[in-house]
Short mmCIF file of C-alpha atoms and ligand atoms in Angstrom, two decimals:
data_model
loop_
_atom_site.label_atom_id
_atom_site.label_comp_id
_atom_site.label_asym_id
_atom_site.label_seq_id
_atom_site.Cartn_x
_atom_site.Cartn_y
_atom_site.Cartn_z
CA UNK A 108 0.22 -0.25 -0.11
CA UNK A 109 1.23 4.01 -1.19
CA UNK A 110 1.81 5.56 1.99
CA UNK A 111 -0.61 7.86 0.27
CA UNK A 112 -3.83 5.02 0.63
CA UNK A 113 -2.57 4.37 3.88
CA UNK A 114 -2.90 7.92 4.51
CA UNK A 115 -6.52 8.23 3.16
CA UNK A 116 -7.80 5.05 4.85
CA UNK A 117 -7.00 6.37 7.90
CA UNK A 118 -9.03 9.10 7.09
CA UNK A 119 -11.81 7.78 5.97
CA UNK A 120 -11.71 4.63 9.09
CA UNK A 121 -11.11 7.58 11.39
CA UNK A 122 -14.12 10.44 9.60
CA UNK A 123 -16.34 6.19 10.11
CA UNK A 124 -15.29 6.18 14.24
CA UNK A 125 -15.83 9.26 14.57
CA UNK A 126 -19.45 9.83 12.68
CA UNK A 127 -20.44 6.71 14.69
CA UNK A 128 -19.36 9.21 17.69
CA UNK A 129 -21.40 11.57 17.18
CA UNK A 130 -24.57 9.73 15.69
CA UNK A 131 -24.41 7.63 19.68
CA UNK A 132 -24.17 11.92 21.05
CA UNK A 133 -26.82 12.45 19.58
CA UNK A 134 -29.00 10.23 20.36
CA UNK A 135 -28.30 10.65 23.61
CA UNK A 136 -29.27 14.32 23.90
CA UNK A 137 -32.42 13.67 21.87
CA UNK A 138 -34.24 11.71 24.64
CA UNK A 139 -36.26 14.05 26.06
CA UNK A 140 -34.79 13.00 29.83
CA UNK A 141 -30.93 11.16 29.43
CA UNK A 142 -30.47 9.51 33.10
CA UNK A 143 -27.96 10.38 35.39
CA UNK A 144 -25.25 9.25 36.61
CA UNK A 145 -27.47 9.07 39.89
CA UNK A 146 -30.34 7.53 39.00
CA UNK A 147 -29.14 5.19 36.88
CA UNK A 148 -26.93 3.59 40.43
CA UNK A 149 -30.65 3.84 41.54
CA UNK A 150 -31.89 1.30 39.24
CA UNK A 151 -29.71 -1.95 40.50
CA UNK A 152 -32.27 -3.34 41.97
CA UNK A 153 -31.45 -4.69 45.21
CA UNK A 154 -33.74 -6.07 48.23
CA UNK A 155 -34.36 -7.47 51.07
CA UNK A 156 -35.30 -11.51 49.51
CA UNK A 157 -33.30 -13.31 48.10
CA UNK A 158 -30.22 -12.97 45.72
CA UNK A 159 -30.18 -9.84 46.27
CA UNK A 160 -30.58 -8.95 49.98
CA UNK A 161 -28.84 -7.26 52.63
CA UNK A 162 -25.64 -10.49 51.97
CA UNK A 163 -25.07 -9.98 49.35
CA UNK A 164 -26.01 -5.94 48.95
CA UNK A 165 -21.72 -5.80 48.91
CA UNK A 166 -21.54 -7.55 45.10
CA UNK A 167 -24.12 -6.14 43.12
CA UNK A 168 -22.76 -2.78 43.25
CA UNK A 169 -18.95 -1.29 42.74
CA UNK A 170 -20.25 1.53 44.60
CA UNK A 171 -22.14 -1.21 47.26
CA UNK A 172 -18.68 -1.60 48.60
CA UNK A 173 -18.75 -0.55 51.30
CA UNK A 174 -22.10 -2.56 52.75
CA UNK A 175 -19.43 -5.64 53.00
CA UNK A 176 -16.01 -4.25 53.99
CA UNK A 177 -17.67 -1.25 56.45
CA UNK A 178 -16.71 -0.87 59.94
CA UNK A 179 -19.21 0.83 60.97
CA UNK A 180 -22.34 -0.13 59.12
CA UNK A 181 -25.73 1.12 60.71
CA UNK A 182 -28.73 -0.55 62.40
CA UNK A 183 -27.75 -1.92 65.41
CA UNK A 184 -28.09 -4.00 68.16
CA UNK A 185 -27.87 -1.83 71.18
CA UNK A 186 -26.94 -3.71 74.62
CA UNK A 187 -27.53 -1.77 77.71
CA UNK A 188 -24.29 -2.98 78.38
CA UNK A 189 -22.74 -1.63 75.53
CA UNK A 190 -24.47 2.04 76.88
CA UNK A 191 -22.06 4.86 77.77
CA UNK A 192 -23.91 7.75 79.96
CA UNK A 193 -21.70 11.06 78.95
CA UNK A 194 -22.70 13.55 81.28
CA UNK A 195 -22.11 16.32 78.41
CA UNK A 196 -24.22 15.32 76.55
CA UNK A 197 -28.69 16.67 76.26
CA UNK A 198 -30.83 15.74 74.15
CA UNK A 199 -31.66 16.20 70.32
CA UNK A 200 -33.35 19.65 70.08
CA UNK A 201 -36.27 19.19 67.82
CA UNK A 202 -37.53 22.22 65.72
CA UNK A 203 -40.02 20.61 63.60
CA UNK A 204 -43.74 22.42 62.17
CA UNK A 205 -46.37 21.78 60.42
CA UNK A 206 -45.14 21.24 56.27
CA UNK A 207 -46.21 20.27 52.86
CA UNK A 208 -45.74 16.64 52.37
CA UNK A 209 -45.25 13.95 49.70
CA UNK A 210 -45.46 10.41 49.18
CA UNK A 211 -43.65 8.54 47.09
CA UNK A 212 -42.39 4.24 47.14
CA UNK A 213 -40.03 3.81 45.88
CA UNK A 214 -40.19 -0.10 45.55
CA UNK A 215 -38.15 0.09 48.95
CA UNK A 216 -40.10 1.45 51.76
CA UNK A 217 -42.88 4.53 52.12
CA UNK A 218 -41.21 7.98 51.87
CA UNK A 219 -41.40 10.69 52.92
CA UNK A 220 -40.96 13.77 50.97
CA UNK A 221 -40.86 17.46 53.26
CA UNK A 222 -40.92 20.36 51.18
CA UNK A 223 -39.00 23.94 52.46
CA UNK A 224 -35.57 24.12 54.88
CA UNK A 225 -37.87 25.22 57.81
CA UNK A 226 -37.69 21.41 59.90
CA UNK A 227 -33.80 21.39 62.06
CA UNK A 228 -32.72 19.22 64.83
CA UNK A 229 -30.20 20.09 66.79
CA UNK A 230 -27.78 18.52 68.00
CA UNK A 231 -24.86 19.45 69.70
CA UNK A 232 -24.77 22.66 68.14
CA UNK A 233 -25.53 21.19 65.20
CA UNK A 234 -27.60 21.67 63.30
CA UNK A 235 -29.17 19.80 60.57
CA UNK A 236 -32.06 19.76 57.86
CA UNK A 237 -34.84 17.50 57.30
CA UNK A 238 -35.33 16.41 54.45
CA UNK A 239 -37.17 13.27 53.91
CA UNK A 240 -38.81 10.51 56.13
CA UNK A 241 -38.73 6.67 55.99
CA UNK A 242 -40.16 3.57 57.45
CA UNK A 243 -39.16 0.26 58.28
CA UNK A 244 -40.81 -3.02 58.98
CA UNK A 245 -40.26 -4.63 61.38
CA UNK A 246 -37.69 -2.32 63.00
CA UNK A 247 -33.79 -1.86 61.94
CA UNK A 248 -32.29 -1.02 65.77
CA UNK A 249 -32.77 -4.03 68.30
CA UNK A 250 -32.75 -3.45 71.74
CA UNK A 251 -31.15 -5.78 74.15
CA UNK A 252 -31.84 -8.75 70.70
CA UNK A 253 -35.67 -7.61 70.33
CA UNK A 254 -37.09 -6.13 67.37
CA UNK A 255 -39.67 -2.60 67.82
CA UNK A 256 -43.07 -3.37 65.39
CA UNK A 257 -40.80 -0.34 63.16
CA UNK A 258 -38.57 2.21 62.72
CA UNK A 259 -39.22 5.73 61.04
CA UNK A 260 -35.99 7.36 60.01
CA UNK A 261 -35.77 10.95 59.87
CA UNK A 262 -32.97 11.49 57.52
CA UNK A 263 -31.19 15.53 58.29
CA UNK A 264 -27.96 16.83 56.56
CA UNK A 265 -26.19 20.05 57.78
CA UNK A 266 -25.38 22.20 54.50
CA UNK A 267 -21.94 20.61 54.53
CA UNK A 268 -23.52 17.67 54.09
CA UNK A 269 -23.30 15.57 56.64
CA UNK A 270 -25.99 13.37 57.88
CA UNK A 271 -28.00 12.38 61.14
CA UNK A 272 -31.09 9.79 61.31
CA UNK A 273 -33.21 9.93 64.17
CA UNK A 274 -35.04 6.63 64.38
CA UNK A 275 -37.95 5.88 66.25
CA UNK A 276 -39.54 2.77 67.62
CA UNK A 277 -43.24 1.56 66.74
CA UNK A 278 -45.83 -0.80 68.89
CA UNK A 279 -49.23 -0.76 67.95
CA UNK A 280 -51.72 0.99 70.44
CA UNK A 281 -53.30 3.45 70.38
CA UNK A 282 -53.82 4.63 66.60
CA UNK A 283 -51.89 7.99 65.91
CA UNK A 284 -54.81 10.16 64.19
CA UNK A 285 -52.43 12.01 62.91
CA UNK A 286 -50.75 9.88 60.54
CA UNK A 287 -53.89 9.27 59.16
CA UNK A 288 -53.31 12.32 56.91
CA UNK A 289 -50.94 9.97 55.21
CA UNK A 290 -52.00 6.29 55.19
CA UNK A 291 -55.14 7.68 53.40
CA UNK A 292 -53.35 8.56 50.52
CA UNK A 293 -51.24 5.86 50.72
CA UNK A 294 -48.65 4.39 47.34
CA UNK A 295 -49.48 0.70 46.78
CA UNK A 296 -47.40 0.51 44.01
CA UNK A 297 -43.54 1.22 42.69
CA UNK A 298 -43.49 4.65 41.18
CA UNK A 299 -41.63 7.77 41.07
CA UNK A 300 -44.56 9.78 41.20
CA UNK A 301 -44.82 12.39 44.50
CA UNK A 302 -48.16 12.27 46.41
CA UNK A 303 -49.16 15.56 47.63
CA UNK A 304 -50.99 15.16 50.70
CA UNK A 305 -53.91 18.63 51.22
CA UNK A 306 -52.84 20.86 53.75
CA UNK A 307 -50.10 20.34 56.56
CA UNK A 308 -48.93 17.95 58.26
CA UNK A 309 -47.22 17.58 62.38
CA UNK A 310 -44.20 16.29 61.92
CA UNK A 311 -44.28 16.64 66.21
CA UNK A 312 -47.22 13.61 65.84
CA UNK A 313 -44.75 10.88 65.14
CA UNK A 314 -41.95 11.98 68.15
CA UNK A 315 -42.71 10.33 71.40
CA UNK A 316 -42.56 12.40 74.69
CA UNK A 317 -39.71 12.39 75.45
CA UNK A 318 -36.19 11.94 73.59
CA UNK A 319 -33.02 10.83 75.13
CA UNK A 320 -31.92 8.99 73.45
CA UNK A 321 -29.46 5.90 71.96
CA UNK A 322 -26.39 8.13 70.07
CA UNK A 323 -23.80 6.23 67.27
CA UNK A 324 -21.44 6.87 64.63
CA UNK A 325 -22.82 4.15 61.53
CA UNK A 326 -23.74 4.17 57.45
CA UNK A 327 -27.09 4.35 55.74
CA UNK A 328 -29.19 1.38 56.33
CA UNK A 329 -29.75 1.00 52.66
CA UNK A 330 -27.39 0.53 49.05
CA UNK A 331 -24.74 2.02 49.29
CA UNK A 332 -24.61 1.43 53.38
CA UNK A 333 -21.82 5.26 53.33
CA UNK A 334 -20.34 6.08 56.53
CA UNK A 335 -20.10 8.96 58.96
CA UNK A 336 -24.08 9.46 59.72
CA UNK A 337 -24.39 10.09 63.17
CA UNK A 338 -27.41 7.80 64.70
CA UNK A 339 -29.55 9.07 67.72
CA UNK A 340 -32.27 6.46 67.77
CA UNK A 341 -34.30 7.62 69.96
CA UNK A 342 -35.22 5.41 73.48
CA UNK A 343 -39.70 6.12 73.89
CA UNK A 344 -40.97 4.18 71.30
CA UNK A 345 -44.33 5.06 69.74
CA UNK A 346 -47.83 3.44 69.10
CA UNK A 347 -49.60 3.26 66.29
CA UNK A 348 -52.86 1.34 66.14
CA UNK A 349 -52.30 -2.48 64.66
CA UNK A 350 -54.21 -1.60 61.54
CA UNK A 351 -52.18 1.69 60.46
CA UNK A 352 -48.93 -1.61 61.06
CA UNK A 353 -51.59 -3.67 59.07
CA UNK A 354 -51.71 -1.71 55.81
CA UNK A 355 -47.61 -0.47 55.96
CA UNK A 356 -46.30 -4.39 56.41
CA UNK A 357 -49.03 -5.13 52.87
CA UNK A 358 -47.01 -2.91 50.90
CA UNK A 359 -43.19 -4.14 52.41
CA UNK A 360 -43.93 -6.99 54.32
CA UNK A 361 -39.85 -6.73 55.59
CA UNK A 362 -38.16 -4.16 54.56
CA UNK A 363 -35.06 -4.09 57.16
CA UNK A 364 -31.22 -4.63 57.24
CA UNK A 365 -30.19 -6.56 60.09
CA UNK A 366 -28.36 -5.97 62.50
CA UNK A 367 -24.34 -5.38 62.33
CA UNK A 368 -21.49 -5.66 64.64
CA UNK A 369 -20.61 -3.32 66.23
CA UNK A 370 -17.09 -3.55 66.51
CA UNK A 371 -16.36 -1.39 69.29
CA UNK A 372 -18.39 1.61 68.04
CA UNK A 373 -18.81 3.53 71.49
CA UNK A 374 -22.30 4.13 72.36
CA UNK A 375 -23.94 6.48 74.12
CA UNK A 376 -26.46 8.33 76.13
CA UNK A 377 -27.96 11.44 77.91
CA UNK A 378 -27.57 12.07 81.64
ZN1 ZN B 106 -33.74 3.93 57.00
#
């Protein structure tokens, strides 16, 4: 082959390849809603059963490795013998007010998105803003080796991106009237569409009267199991009626990650 022909062939090949690449680019760009990286990661199937259950989360996706190798994972079993009183701690300050909320069935739980930035907790002088809350059945944390019937997680973030989760244990008993505002609109099927709740929802109605807690450093309890999460598990459980608990169970028969080793971490409580 003459040098000239080789040059021409390369040029043609490169042109063709570039053409292909461009076409792909155009195709991607013309998609009305190109998936973001985060959305694609969220689509990795994980669950609470079978081959995608918690024991396998660490192998399902590169980003999920922490679920397997992390040393500060949540939830945990809270054993009285491990809990140390810290006189420097004071109970969490909760500054929630009635807010506009919407419900999403994300296939793993019912998530309640809270609009605005008006709901906060203050922990040892640090302010965290409430983003969403959601539910697990049975409870994810155990106390003395025992599950409660359900657990509610209020998820907060600081401006710097630090996460604090406030956990509330739930047992059968009296009906929670305020919860009916949400439960009357429970989305039965997984969907990206949020169900808006009319009026304002009183977030405080989901909290117990006593805000003494167990504190420890842990992780998200769902993939990617990110660590560096400040956990505040309230000691006093709240009551919901068995009908309210059953309504959640009929959609999510169980959605709890099993307890993880404490592994020498400090578990503290206020005086
Ligand atoms: Zn949770």
